[in-house]
PDB file of C-alpha atoms in Angstrom:
ATOM      1  CA  GLU A   1      -6.832   4.022 -13.523  1.00  0.00           C
ATOM      2  CA  ASP A   2      -8.825   5.743 -10.946  1.00  0.00           C
ATOM      3  CA  GLN A   3      -6.996   5.387  -7.510  1.00  0.00           C
ATOM      4  CA  VAL A   4      -7.518   6.516  -3.960  1.00  0.00           C
ATOM      5  CA  THR A   5      -4.390   5.948  -1.627  1.00  0.00           C
ATOM      6  CA  GLN A   6      -4.642   6.566   2.025  1.00  0.00           C
ATOM      7  CA  SER A   7      -1.411   6.747   4.486  1.00  0.00           C
ATOM      8  CA  PRO A   8      -0.606   5.544   6.927  1.00  0.00           C
ATOM      9  CA  GLU A   9      -2.648   2.450   7.112  1.00  0.00           C
ATOM     10  CA  ALA A  10      -2.524   2.877  11.065  1.00  0.00           C
ATOM     11  CA  LEU A  11      -1.327   5.601  13.442  1.00  0.00           C
ATOM     12  CA  ARG A  12      -0.807   5.686  17.195  1.00  0.00           C
ATOM     13  CA  LEU A  13      -0.794   8.927  18.802  1.00  0.00           C
ATOM     14  CA  GLN A  14      -0.629  10.146  22.534  1.00  0.00           C
ATOM     15  CA  GLU A  15      -3.463  12.456  23.665  1.00  0.00           C
ATOM     16  CA  GLY A  16      -2.774  15.892  22.613  1.00  0.00           C
ATOM     17  CA  GLU A  17      -0.116  14.972  20.019  1.00  0.00           C
ATOM     18  CA  SER A  18      -1.301  16.562  16.707  1.00  0.00           C
ATOM     19  CA  SER A  19      -0.720  14.742  13.296  1.00  0.00           C
ATOM     20  CA  SER A  20      -2.041  14.674   9.728  1.00  0.00           C
ATOM     21  CA  LEU A  21      -3.609  11.626   7.530  1.00  0.00           C
ATOM     22  CA  ASN A  22      -3.129  11.802   3.897  1.00  0.00           C
ATOM     23  CA  CYS A  23      -5.212  10.876   1.095  1.00  0.00           C
ATOM     24  CA  SER A  24      -3.870  10.935  -2.533  1.00  0.00           C
ATOM     25  CA  TYR A  25      -5.793  10.414  -5.506  1.00  0.00           C
ATOM     26  CA  THR A  26      -5.573   9.982  -9.219  1.00  0.00           C
ATOM     27  CA  VAL A  27      -9.092  10.564 -10.861  1.00  0.00           C
ATOM     28  CA  SER A  28     -10.295  11.880 -14.289  1.00  0.00           C
ATOM     29  CA  GLY A  29     -12.328  14.787 -13.046  1.00  0.00           C
ATOM     30  CA  LEU A  30     -13.055  15.278  -9.449  1.00  0.00           C
ATOM     31  CA  ARG A  31     -16.379  16.375  -8.495  1.00  0.00           C
ATOM     32  CA  GLY A  32     -15.733  16.115  -4.836  1.00  0.00           C
ATOM     33  CA  LEU A  33     -13.610  14.537  -2.111  1.00  0.00           C
ATOM     34  CA  PHE A  34     -15.159  13.295   1.071  1.00  0.00           C
ATOM     35  CA  TRP A  35     -13.902  12.334   4.428  1.00  0.00           C
ATOM     36  CA  TYR A  36     -15.646   9.826   6.452  1.00  0.00           C
ATOM     37  CA  ARG A  37     -15.185   8.419  10.106  1.00  0.00           C
ATOM     38  CA  GLN A  38     -16.165   4.803  10.593  1.00  0.00           C
ATOM     39  CA  ASP A  39     -16.142   3.311  14.327  1.00  0.00           C
ATOM     40  CA  PRO A  40     -15.855  -0.435  14.673  1.00  0.00           C
ATOM     41  CA  GLY A  41     -19.253  -2.372  13.911  1.00  0.00           C
ATOM     42  CA  LYS A  42     -20.590   0.974  12.448  1.00  0.00           C
ATOM     43  CA  GLY A  43     -21.370   2.282   9.245  1.00  0.00           C
ATOM     44  CA  PRO A  44     -19.118   5.480   7.928  1.00  0.00           C
ATOM     45  CA  GLU A  45     -20.358   8.833   9.251  1.00  0.00           C
ATOM     46  CA  PHE A  46     -19.867  11.781   7.190  1.00  0.00           C
ATOM     47  CA  LEU A  47     -17.358  14.671   8.243  1.00  0.00           C
ATOM     48  CA  PHE A  48     -16.421  16.940   5.315  1.00  0.00           C
ATOM     49  CA  THR A  49     -16.775  17.396   1.430  1.00  0.00           C
ATOM     50  CA  LEU A  50     -14.188  19.536  -0.443  1.00  0.00           C
ATOM     51  CA  TYR A  51     -14.547  20.562  -4.149  1.00  0.00           C
ATOM     52  CA  SER A  52     -11.706  22.567  -5.342  1.00  0.00           C
ATOM     53  CA  ALA A  53      -7.792  23.119  -4.462  1.00  0.00           C
ATOM     54  CA  GLY A  54      -7.152  25.402  -1.526  1.00  0.00           C
ATOM     55  CA  GLU A  55     -10.563  24.882   0.021  1.00  0.00           C
ATOM     56  CA  GLU A  56     -10.277  23.953   3.842  1.00  0.00           C
ATOM     57  CA  LYS A  57     -13.128  22.860   6.348  1.00  0.00           C
ATOM     58  CA  GLU A  58     -12.972  22.411  10.083  1.00  0.00           C
ATOM     59  CA  LYS A  59     -14.962  20.519  12.659  1.00  0.00           C
ATOM     60  CA  GLU A  60     -13.756  20.593  16.381  1.00  0.00           C
ATOM     61  CA  ARG A  61     -10.293  19.027  16.249  1.00  0.00           C
ATOM     62  CA  LEU A  62     -10.213  18.246  12.800  1.00  0.00           C
ATOM     63  CA  LYS A  63      -9.463  20.286   9.572  1.00  0.00           C
ATOM     64  CA  ALA A  64      -9.535  18.797   6.055  1.00  0.00           C
ATOM     65  CA  THR A  65      -7.605  20.392   3.209  1.00  0.00           C
ATOM     66  CA  LEU A  66      -7.542  19.790  -0.444  1.00  0.00           C
ATOM     67  CA  THR A  67      -4.825  20.125  -3.352  1.00  0.00           C
ATOM     68  CA  LYS A  68      -4.899  18.827  -7.117  1.00  0.00           C
ATOM     69  CA  LYS A  69      -3.512  15.387  -5.942  1.00  0.00           C
ATOM     70  CA  GLU A  70      -3.991  14.936  -2.362  1.00  0.00           C
ATOM     71  CA  SER A  71      -5.954  15.733   0.708  1.00  0.00           C
ATOM     72  CA  PHE A  72      -5.091  15.970   4.301  1.00  0.00           C
ATOM     73  CA  LEU A  73      -6.893  15.320   7.369  1.00  0.00           C
ATOM     74  CA  HIS A  74      -5.335  17.387  10.426  1.00  0.00           C
ATOM     75  CA  ILE A  75      -5.896  16.278  13.850  1.00  0.00           C
ATOM     76  CA  THR A  76      -5.126  18.855  16.766  1.00  0.00           C
ATOM     77  CA  ALA A  77      -4.735  17.805  20.281  1.00  0.00           C
ATOM     78  CA  PRO A  78      -6.598  14.519  19.654  1.00  0.00           C
ATOM     79  CA  LYS A  79      -8.655  12.704  22.577  1.00  0.00           C
ATOM     80  CA  PRO A  80      -9.098   8.974  22.910  1.00  0.00           C
ATOM     81  CA  GLU A  81     -12.439   9.431  21.367  1.00  0.00           C
ATOM     82  CA  ASP A  82     -10.993  10.355  18.084  1.00  0.00           C
ATOM     83  CA  SER A  83      -9.905   6.628  17.687  1.00  0.00           C
ATOM     84  CA  ALA A  84     -11.414   5.369  14.550  1.00  0.00           C
ATOM     85  CA  THR A  85     -10.844   4.446  11.089  1.00  0.00           C
ATOM     86  CA  TYR A  86     -10.865   7.733   8.748  1.00  0.00           C
ATOM     87  CA  LEU A  87     -11.955   6.827   4.985  1.00  0.00           C
ATOM     88  CA  CYS A  88     -11.154   9.099   2.322  1.00  0.00           C
ATOM     89  CA  ALA A  89     -13.621   8.771  -0.944  1.00  0.00           C
ATOM     90  CA  VAL A  90     -13.642  10.821  -4.429  1.00  0.00           C
ATOM     91  CA  GLN A  91     -16.735  11.235  -6.589  1.00  0.00           C
ATOM     92  CA  LYS A  92     -15.896  11.770 -10.203  1.00  0.00           C
ATOM     93  CA  THR A  93     -17.699  14.439 -12.262  1.00  0.00           C
ATOM     94  CA  GLY A  94     -20.992  12.731 -13.802  1.00  0.00           C
ATOM     95  CA  ALA A  95     -20.816   9.607 -11.397  1.00  0.00           C
ATOM     96  CA  ASN A  96     -23.102   9.313  -8.232  1.00  0.00           C
ATOM     97  CA  ASN A  97     -21.057   6.778  -6.543  1.00  0.00           C
ATOM     98  CA  LEU A  98     -18.078   7.190  -4.369  1.00  0.00           C
ATOM     99  CA  PHE A  99     -14.672   5.308  -4.737  1.00  0.00           C
ATOM    100  CA  PHE A 100     -13.035   4.716  -1.498  1.00  0.00           C
ATOM    101  CA  GLY A 101      -9.515   4.395   0.122  1.00  0.00           C
ATOM    102  CA  THR A 102      -8.586   1.804   2.402  1.00  0.00           C
ATOM    103  CA  GLY A 103      -8.638   3.973   5.455  1.00  0.00           C
ATOM    104  CA  THR A 104      -6.309   5.235   8.260  1.00  0.00           C
ATOM    105  CA  ARG A 105      -6.967   3.360  11.599  1.00  0.00           C
ATOM    106  CA  LEU A 106      -6.181   5.873  14.291  1.00  0.00           C
ATOM    107  CA  THR A 107      -5.731   5.068  17.967  1.00  0.00           C
ATOM    108  CA  VAL A 108      -5.279   8.131  20.276  1.00  0.00           C
ATOM    109  CA  ILE A 109      -3.770   6.788  23.641  1.00  0.00           C
ATOM    110  CA  PRO A 110      -4.729   8.800  26.883  1.00  0.00           C
TER     111      PRO A 110
ATOM    112  CA  ASN B   1     -34.802  10.018  12.718  1.00  0.00           C
ATOM    113  CA  ALA B   2     -33.479   6.430  12.122  1.00  0.00           C
ATOM    114  CA  GLY B   3     -31.588   7.382   8.692  1.00  0.00           C
ATOM    115  CA  VAL B   4     -30.453   4.290   6.884  1.00  0.00           C
ATOM    116  CA  THR B   5     -31.697   1.022   8.536  1.00  0.00           C
ATOM    117  CA  GLN B   6     -30.141  -2.346   7.412  1.00  0.00           C
ATOM    118  CA  THR B   7     -31.686  -5.906   8.385  1.00  0.00           C
ATOM    119  CA  PRO B   8     -30.425  -8.055   9.494  1.00  0.00           C
ATOM    120  CA  LYS B   9     -27.272  -7.058  11.327  1.00  0.00           C
ATOM    121  CA  PHE B  10     -25.563 -10.563  11.232  1.00  0.00           C
ATOM    122  CA  GLN B  11     -26.347 -13.590   9.152  1.00  0.00           C
ATOM    123  CA  VAL B  12     -24.650 -17.029   8.403  1.00  0.00           C
ATOM    124  CA  LEU B  13     -25.437 -18.996   5.282  1.00  0.00           C
ATOM    125  CA  LYS B  14     -24.129 -22.214   3.877  1.00  0.00           C
ATOM    126  CA  THR B  15     -22.512 -22.102   0.329  1.00  0.00           C
ATOM    127  CA  GLY B  16     -25.641 -22.350  -2.187  1.00  0.00           C
ATOM    128  CA  GLN B  17     -28.114 -20.671   0.065  1.00  0.00           C
ATOM    129  CA  SER B  18     -30.039 -17.415  -0.752  1.00  0.00           C
ATOM    130  CA  MET B  19     -30.987 -14.557   1.154  1.00  0.00           C
ATOM    131  CA  THR B  20     -32.022 -10.911   0.624  1.00  0.00           C
ATOM    132  CA  LEU B  21     -30.509  -8.048   2.672  1.00  0.00           C
ATOM    133  CA  GLN B  22     -32.889  -5.168   3.415  1.00  0.00           C
ATOM    134  CA  CYS B  23     -32.221  -1.481   3.285  1.00  0.00           C
ATOM    135  CA  ALA B  24     -34.587   1.414   4.081  1.00  0.00           C
ATOM    136  CA  GLN B  25     -33.981   5.320   4.333  1.00  0.00           C
ATOM    137  CA  ASP B  26     -36.429   7.872   6.093  1.00  0.00           C
ATOM    138  CA  MET B  27     -34.471  10.784   4.717  1.00  0.00           C
ATOM    139  CA  ASN B  28     -36.617  11.306   1.408  1.00  0.00           C
ATOM    140  CA  HIS B  29     -33.427  10.522  -0.701  1.00  0.00           C
ATOM    141  CA  ASN B  30     -33.480   9.771  -4.440  1.00  0.00           C
ATOM    142  CA  SER B  31     -30.426   7.592  -4.862  1.00  0.00           C
ATOM    143  CA  MET B  32     -29.637   4.439  -2.754  1.00  0.00           C
ATOM    144  CA  TYR B  33     -26.367   2.160  -3.107  1.00  0.00           C
ATOM    145  CA  TRP B  34     -25.005  -0.921  -1.918  1.00  0.00           C
ATOM    146  CA  TYR B  35     -21.228  -1.353  -1.176  1.00  0.00           C
ATOM    147  CA  ARG B  36     -19.391  -4.341   0.285  1.00  0.00           C
ATOM    148  CA  GLN B  37     -16.559  -3.711   2.499  1.00  0.00           C
ATOM    149  CA  ASP B  38     -13.540  -6.617   2.904  1.00  0.00           C
ATOM    150  CA  PRO B  39     -10.442  -6.514   4.921  1.00  0.00           C
ATOM    151  CA  GLY B  40      -7.464  -4.417   3.043  1.00  0.00           C
ATOM    152  CA  MET B  41     -10.020  -3.062   0.671  1.00  0.00           C
ATOM    153  CA  GLY B  42     -12.087   0.046   0.272  1.00  0.00           C
ATOM    154  CA  LEU B  43     -15.826   0.193   0.370  1.00  0.00           C
ATOM    155  CA  ARG B  44     -16.784  -1.340  -3.497  1.00  0.00           C
ATOM    156  CA  LEU B  45     -20.040  -0.538  -5.069  1.00  0.00           C
ATOM    157  CA  ILE B  46     -22.141  -3.502  -5.853  1.00  0.00           C
ATOM    158  CA  TYR B  47     -25.174  -1.780  -7.237  1.00  0.00           C
ATOM    159  CA  TYR B  48     -26.872   1.626  -7.250  1.00  0.00           C
ATOM    160  CA  SER B  49     -30.380   3.204  -7.901  1.00  0.00           C
ATOM    161  CA  ALA B  50     -30.230   6.636  -9.045  1.00  0.00           C
ATOM    162  CA  SER B  51     -33.843   7.021  -8.538  1.00  0.00           C
ATOM    163  CA  GLU B  52     -36.951   5.012  -8.001  1.00  0.00           C
ATOM    164  CA  GLY B  53     -37.419   2.610 -10.755  1.00  0.00           C
ATOM    165  CA  THR B  54     -33.805   2.430 -12.052  1.00  0.00           C
ATOM    166  CA  THR B  55     -31.001   0.343 -11.178  1.00  0.00           C
ATOM    167  CA  ASP B  56     -27.254   0.066 -12.361  1.00  0.00           C
ATOM    168  CA  LYS B  57     -24.449  -2.218 -12.039  1.00  0.00           C
ATOM    169  CA  GLY B  58     -21.426  -0.915  -9.836  1.00  0.00           C
ATOM    170  CA  GLU B  59     -17.878  -2.250  -9.656  1.00  0.00           C
ATOM    171  CA  VAL B  60     -18.617  -5.751  -8.460  1.00  0.00           C
ATOM    172  CA  PRO B  61     -22.148  -6.816  -9.248  1.00  0.00           C
ATOM    173  CA  ASN B  62     -21.483 -10.376 -10.235  1.00  0.00           C
ATOM    174  CA  GLY B  63     -23.663 -12.881  -7.985  1.00  0.00           C
ATOM    175  CA  TYR B  64     -26.036 -10.040  -6.843  1.00  0.00           C
ATOM    176  CA  ASN B  65     -29.060  -8.649  -7.932  1.00  0.00           C
ATOM    177  CA  VAL B  66     -31.021  -5.661  -6.608  1.00  0.00           C
ATOM    178  CA  SER B  67     -34.821  -4.410  -6.393  1.00  0.00           C
ATOM    179  CA  ARG B  68     -35.563  -0.829  -5.803  1.00  0.00           C
ATOM    180  CA  LEU B  69     -38.931  -1.587  -4.151  1.00  0.00           C
ATOM    181  CA  ASN B  70     -39.959   2.001  -3.756  1.00  0.00           C
ATOM    182  CA  LYS B  71     -38.356   5.592  -2.849  1.00  0.00           C
ATOM    183  CA  ARG B  72     -37.446   4.102   0.657  1.00  0.00           C
ATOM    184  CA  GLU B  73     -36.542   0.714   0.152  1.00  0.00           C
ATOM    185  CA  PHE B  74     -33.506  -0.993  -1.891  1.00  0.00           C
ATOM    186  CA  SER B  75     -32.840  -4.715  -1.420  1.00  0.00           C
ATOM    187  CA  LEU B  76     -29.869  -6.752  -2.234  1.00  0.00           C
ATOM    188  CA  ARG B  77     -30.330 -10.620  -3.313  1.00  0.00           C
ATOM    189  CA  LEU B  78     -27.761 -13.287  -3.155  1.00  0.00           C
ATOM    190  CA  GLU B  79     -29.085 -16.077  -5.159  1.00  0.00           C
ATOM    191  CA  SER B  80     -26.332 -18.687  -4.766  1.00  0.00           C
ATOM    192  CA  ALA B  81     -24.307 -17.510  -1.870  1.00  0.00           C
ATOM    193  CA  ALA B  82     -20.444 -18.160  -2.297  1.00  0.00           C
ATOM    194  CA  PRO B  83     -17.704 -18.058   0.346  1.00  0.00           C
ATOM    195  CA  SER B  84     -16.397 -15.061  -1.648  1.00  0.00           C
ATOM    196  CA  GLN B  85     -19.323 -13.208  -0.770  1.00  0.00           C
ATOM    197  CA  THR B  86     -18.533 -13.271   2.751  1.00  0.00           C
ATOM    198  CA  SER B  87     -18.343  -9.717   3.879  1.00  0.00           C
ATOM    199  CA  VAL B  88     -19.862  -6.574   5.419  1.00  0.00           C
ATOM    200  CA  TYR B  89     -22.584  -4.984   3.227  1.00  0.00           C
ATOM    201  CA  PHE B  90     -23.546  -1.258   3.758  1.00  0.00           C
ATOM    202  CA  CYS B  91     -26.462   0.579   2.240  1.00  0.00           C
ATOM    203  CA  ALA B  92     -26.082   4.095   1.651  1.00  0.00           C
ATOM    204  CA  SER B  93     -28.527   6.744   0.368  1.00  0.00           C
ATOM    205  CA  ASP B  94     -28.106  10.456  -0.975  1.00  0.00           C
ATOM    206  CA  ARG B  95     -30.133  13.486  -2.311  1.00  0.00           C
ATOM    207  CA  ARG B  96     -28.123  12.899  -5.662  1.00  0.00           C
ATOM    208  CA  ARG B  97     -26.922  16.675  -5.507  1.00  0.00           C
ATOM    209  CA  SER B  98     -23.046  17.472  -5.480  1.00  0.00           C
ATOM    210  CA  ASP B  99     -23.406  19.055  -1.918  1.00  0.00           C
ATOM    211  CA  GLN B 100     -24.876  16.303  -0.314  1.00  0.00           C
ATOM    212  CA  PRO B 101     -23.237  13.282   1.222  1.00  0.00           C
ATOM    213  CA  GLN B 102     -23.767   9.787   1.072  1.00  0.00           C
ATOM    214  CA  HIS B 103     -25.424   8.607   4.474  1.00  0.00           C
ATOM    215  CA  PHE B 104     -24.662   4.993   5.313  1.00  0.00           C
ATOM    216  CA  GLY B 105     -26.454   2.213   7.575  1.00  0.00           C
ATOM    217  CA  ASP B 106     -24.699   0.235  10.109  1.00  0.00           C
ATOM    218  CA  GLY B 107     -24.104  -2.707   7.747  1.00  0.00           C
ATOM    219  CA  THR B 108     -24.918  -6.449   7.579  1.00  0.00           C
ATOM    220  CA  ARG B 109     -22.100  -8.691   8.320  1.00  0.00           C
ATOM    221  CA  LEU B 110     -22.585 -11.952   6.469  1.00  0.00           C
ATOM    222  CA  SER B 111     -20.533 -15.099   6.786  1.00  0.00           C
ATOM    223  CA  ILE B 112     -20.889 -17.996   4.104  1.00  0.00           C
ATOM    224  CA  LEU B 113     -19.453 -21.104   4.971  1.00  0.00           C
TER     225      LEU B 113
END
């Protein structure tokens, strides 16, 4: 059965305290793994797509990595404006839709 | 660029009432999607339209119907609303290419009493 599990459910960090969010997946035939950011009352906002194990992508304080079983979203020296829910989703080969995890709610305290 | 626009933003219905959620995109995308988001669960696909003139069921289609009105617009209809359909509904669109992500609207928050 296809599954996407994100951990932790919630994470509180002090400003400047680096950490990582985890997304583990079980899917038959991965086409791509997507990271989104969601602010309260808003829709998910695209961050990264990863396609193959070993791939890494960076954007400002965020870096996403992918292995055959999981992806990590590393946050370096976070700021309060990085507070949001981070969603991981997978797309199966031959499919159009995304299959989402339940997200990690990140709070960065000044 | 507006991206994906959803209307209304909020709605309260009584059990048994019907309503249509509207979604329009201005990015010339081929594919459009309707998801629902509930507390403690990931976004779940209700219906999608891979291209103009086609629609297909997703993971949770029961109680819903959709219409792909044209390339820009994709509507979701609740014929007889039930409390279990209380949720936040998101519309998304993409170019249907593996290197292009889905873009989401800001959602419709629907409460059914």
